[in-house]
Amino acid sequence: MMSKEAIQQAIASAVMERGADKTVCPSEIARSLAGSDEKVWRRMMTPIRAEAVRMAKAGDVRILRKGRPVDPDDFKGIYRLALPDGA
């Protein structure tokens, strides 16, 4: 399994590359870490979500759903990741 640090680094790199006004789908991060085999990268989605929540609470990323910021402790479904406000 991938380390938390590797996942955090992948998330941080992806949102930085995308820039201030754009978002990243967590599945893009999963594929960058695990390759294109869907069975493999899908297993990464839960740990990516857990690290995204930690990072959002720390103010390192924003979690968006339907283009709006959500509470990291209380969101369901499809989400995207973005740089924090002012980054």
CSV table of C-alpha atoms in Angstrom, one decimal:
chain,number,residue,atom,x,y,z
A,1,MET,CA,0.0,0.0,0.0
A,2,MET,CA,1.1,3.5,-0.7
A,3,SER,CA,2.4,5.7,2.2
A,4,LYS,CA,0.3,8.6,3.5
A,5,GLU,CA,3.2,10.9,2.6
A,6,ALA,CA,3.3,9.7,-1.0
A,7,ILE,CA,-0.5,10.2,-1.3
A,8,GLN,CA,-0.2,13.7,0.3
A,9,GLN,CA,2.6,14.6,-2.1
A,10,ALA,CA,0.6,13.4,-5.1
A,11,ILE,CA,-2.4,15.4,-4.1
A,12,ALA,CA,-0.3,18.6,-3.4
A,13,SER,CA,1.5,18.2,-6.8
A,14,ALA,CA,-1.7,17.6,-8.7
A,15,VAL,CA,-3.5,20.7,-7.3
A,16,MET,CA,-0.4,22.9,-7.7
A,17,GLU,CA,0.0,21.8,-11.4
A,18,ARG,CA,-3.6,22.4,-12.1
A,19,GLY,CA,-3.4,26.0,-10.7
A,20,ALA,CA,-5.7,28.4,-8.8
A,21,ASP,CA,-8.9,28.3,-10.8
A,22,LYS,CA,-9.0,24.6,-11.7
A,23,THR,CA,-9.7,21.3,-9.8
A,24,VAL,CA,-8.4,17.8,-9.8
A,25,CYS,CA,-10.5,14.6,-9.8
A,26,PRO,CA,-9.2,12.1,-7.1
A,27,SER,CA,-9.3,9.4,-9.7
A,28,GLU,CA,-6.5,11.3,-11.7
A,29,ILE,CA,-4.4,11.1,-8.6
A,30,ALA,CA,-5.1,7.4,-8.1
A,31,ARG,CA,-4.1,6.7,-11.7
A,32,SER,CA,-0.9,8.7,-11.3
A,33,LEU,CA,0.0,6.6,-8.3
A,34,ALA,CA,-1.3,3.2,-9.3
A,35,GLY,CA,-1.3,3.1,-13.1
A,36,SER,CA,-4.2,2.6,-15.5
A,37,ASP,CA,-5.5,-0.8,-14.3
A,38,GLU,CA,-8.9,0.2,-12.9
A,39,LYS,CA,-8.9,-2.6,-10.2
A,40,VAL,CA,-5.6,-1.3,-8.9
A,41,TRP,CA,-6.3,2.5,-8.9
A,42,ARG,CA,-9.8,2.1,-7.5
A,43,ARG,CA,-8.3,0.6,-4.3
A,44,MET,CA,-6.4,3.9,-3.9
A,45,MET,CA,-9.6,6.0,-3.8
A,46,THR,CA,-10.3,5.4,-0.1
A,47,PRO,CA,-6.8,6.3,1.1
A,48,ILE,CA,-6.8,9.3,-1.2
A,49,ARG,CA,-10.1,10.5,0.3
A,50,ALA,CA,-8.7,10.1,3.8
A,51,GLU,CA,-5.6,12.1,3.0
A,52,ALA,CA,-7.6,14.8,1.2
A,53,VAL,CA,-9.8,15.2,4.3
A,54,ARG,CA,-6.7,15.5,6.5
A,55,MET,CA,-5.2,18.1,4.1
A,56,ALA,CA,-8.5,20.1,3.9
A,57,LYS,CA,-8.6,20.3,7.6
A,58,ALA,CA,-5.0,21.5,7.7
A,59,GLY,CA,-5.9,24.2,5.0
A,60,ASP,CA,-3.7,22.6,2.4
A,61,VAL,CA,-6.4,21.9,-0.1
A,62,ARG,CA,-10.1,22.5,-0.6
A,63,ILE,CA,-12.7,19.8,-1.2
A,64,LEU,CA,-15.4,20.8,-3.7
A,65,ARG,CA,-18.6,19.2,-4.6
A,66,LYS,CA,-20.6,20.6,-7.5
A,67,GLY,CA,-18.1,23.5,-7.6
A,68,ARG,CA,-18.7,24.5,-3.9
A,69,PRO,CA,-16.5,24.0,-0.9
A,70,VAL,CA,-17.8,21.3,1.5
A,71,ASP,CA,-17.2,20.4,5.1
A,72,PRO,CA,-14.3,17.8,5.0
A,73,ASP,CA,-16.1,15.9,7.8
A,74,ASP,CA,-19.5,15.7,6.1
A,75,PHE,CA,-19.6,15.2,2.3
A,76,LYS,CA,-20.8,12.3,0.1
A,77,GLY,CA,-20.3,11.3,-3.4
A,78,ILE,CA,-18.2,12.7,-6.2
A,79,TYR,CA,-15.8,15.5,-5.2
A,80,ARG,CA,-12.8,17.4,-6.6
A,81,LEU,CA,-9.7,18.9,-5.1
A,82,ALA,CA,-8.4,22.5,-5.4
A,83,LEU,CA,-5.8,24.7,-4.0
A,84,PRO,CA,-6.8,26.5,-0.8
A,85,ASP,CA,-8.3,30.0,-1.2
A,86,GLY,CA,-5.6,32.6,-1.7
A,87,ALA,CA,-3.0,30.1,-2.9
